[in-house]
mmCIF file with all atom_site columns, C-alpha atoms in Angstrom:
data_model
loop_
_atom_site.group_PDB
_atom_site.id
_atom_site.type_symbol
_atom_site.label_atom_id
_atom_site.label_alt_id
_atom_site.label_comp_id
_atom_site.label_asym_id
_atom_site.label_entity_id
_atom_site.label_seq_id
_atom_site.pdbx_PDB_ins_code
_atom_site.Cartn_x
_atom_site.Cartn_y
_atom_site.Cartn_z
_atom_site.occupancy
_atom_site.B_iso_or_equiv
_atom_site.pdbx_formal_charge
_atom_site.auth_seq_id
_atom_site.auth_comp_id
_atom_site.auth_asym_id
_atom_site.auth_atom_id
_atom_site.pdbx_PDB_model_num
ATOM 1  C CA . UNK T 1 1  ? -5.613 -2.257  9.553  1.00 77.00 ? 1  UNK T CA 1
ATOM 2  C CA . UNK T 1 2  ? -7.411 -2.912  6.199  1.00 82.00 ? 2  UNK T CA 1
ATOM 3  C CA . UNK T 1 3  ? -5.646 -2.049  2.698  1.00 84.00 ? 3  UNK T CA 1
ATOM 4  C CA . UNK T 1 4  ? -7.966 1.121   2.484  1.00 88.00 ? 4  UNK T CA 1
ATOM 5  C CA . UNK T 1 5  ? -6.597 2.458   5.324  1.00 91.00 ? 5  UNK T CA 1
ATOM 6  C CA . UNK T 1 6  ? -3.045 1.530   4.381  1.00 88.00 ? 6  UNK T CA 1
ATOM 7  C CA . UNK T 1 7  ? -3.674 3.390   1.026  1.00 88.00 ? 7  UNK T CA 1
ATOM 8  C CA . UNK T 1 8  ? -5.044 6.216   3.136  1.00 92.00 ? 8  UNK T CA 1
ATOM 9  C CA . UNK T 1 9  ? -2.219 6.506   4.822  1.00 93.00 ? 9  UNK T CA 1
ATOM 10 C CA . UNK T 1 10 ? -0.199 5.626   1.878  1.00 90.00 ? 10 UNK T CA 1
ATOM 11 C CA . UNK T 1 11 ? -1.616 8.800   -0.483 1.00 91.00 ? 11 UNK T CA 1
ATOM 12 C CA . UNK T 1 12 ? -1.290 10.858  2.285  1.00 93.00 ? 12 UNK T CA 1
ATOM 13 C CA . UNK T 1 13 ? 2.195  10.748  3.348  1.00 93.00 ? 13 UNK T CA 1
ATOM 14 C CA . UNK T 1 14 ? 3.000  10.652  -0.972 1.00 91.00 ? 14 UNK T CA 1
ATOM 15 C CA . UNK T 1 15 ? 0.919  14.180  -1.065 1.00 92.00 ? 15 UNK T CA 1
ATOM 16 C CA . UNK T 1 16 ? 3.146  15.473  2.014  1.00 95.00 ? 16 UNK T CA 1
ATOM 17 C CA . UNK T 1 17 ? 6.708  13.807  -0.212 1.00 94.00 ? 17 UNK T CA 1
ATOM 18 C CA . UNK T 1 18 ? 5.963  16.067  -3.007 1.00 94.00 ? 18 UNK T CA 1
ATOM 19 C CA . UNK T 1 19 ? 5.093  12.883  -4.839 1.00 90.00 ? 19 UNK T CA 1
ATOM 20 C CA . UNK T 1 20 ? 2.171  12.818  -7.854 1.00 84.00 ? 20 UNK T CA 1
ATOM 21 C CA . UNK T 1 21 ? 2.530  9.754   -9.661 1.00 80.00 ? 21 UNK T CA 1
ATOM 22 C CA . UNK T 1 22 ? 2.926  6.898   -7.973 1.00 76.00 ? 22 UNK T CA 1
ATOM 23 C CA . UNK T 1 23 ? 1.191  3.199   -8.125 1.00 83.00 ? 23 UNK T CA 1
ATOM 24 C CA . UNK T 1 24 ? -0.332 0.531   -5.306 1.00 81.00 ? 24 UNK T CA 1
ATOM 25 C CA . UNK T 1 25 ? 0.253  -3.220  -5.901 1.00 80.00 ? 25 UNK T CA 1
ATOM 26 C CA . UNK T 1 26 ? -2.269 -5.049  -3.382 1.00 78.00 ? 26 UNK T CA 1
ATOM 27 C CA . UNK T 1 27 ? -3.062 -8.846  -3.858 1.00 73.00 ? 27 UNK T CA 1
ATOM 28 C CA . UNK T 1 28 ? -5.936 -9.314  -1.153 1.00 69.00 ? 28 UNK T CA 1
ATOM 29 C CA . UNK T 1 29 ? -4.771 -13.039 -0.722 1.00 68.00 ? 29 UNK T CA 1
ATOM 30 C CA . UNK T 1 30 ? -1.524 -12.748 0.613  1.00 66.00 ? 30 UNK T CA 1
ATOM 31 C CA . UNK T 1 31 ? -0.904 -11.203 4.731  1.00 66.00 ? 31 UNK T CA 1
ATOM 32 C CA . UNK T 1 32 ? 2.695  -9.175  5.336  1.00 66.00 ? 32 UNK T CA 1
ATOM 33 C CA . UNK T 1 33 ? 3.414  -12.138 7.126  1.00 69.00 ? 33 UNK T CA 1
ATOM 34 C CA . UNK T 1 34 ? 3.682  -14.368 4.150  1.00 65.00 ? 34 UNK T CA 1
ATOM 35 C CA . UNK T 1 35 ? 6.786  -14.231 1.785  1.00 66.00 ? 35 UNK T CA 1
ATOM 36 C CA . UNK T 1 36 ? 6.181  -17.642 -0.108 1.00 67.00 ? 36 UNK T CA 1
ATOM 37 C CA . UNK T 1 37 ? 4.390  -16.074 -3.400 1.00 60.00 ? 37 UNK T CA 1
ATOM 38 C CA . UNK T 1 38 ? 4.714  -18.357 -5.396 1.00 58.00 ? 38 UNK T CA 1
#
């Protein structure tokens, strides 16, 4: 699944929360798989 389709899914479950602000933090370069950033 690509990170536009995360976001997607992402906005739409926020919209169906009640939630209106809220922020995305994507860094292309780095899989879920990965948790040595650095």
């Amino acid at each position: 699944m690509g990170i536009q389709s995360q976001k997607a899914i992402l906005e739409k479950f926020a919209r169906e929360m009640g939630k209106i602000a809220y922020s995305f933090y994507v860094d292309d370069g780095y899989s879920g798989t990965n948790f040595c950033w650095g």
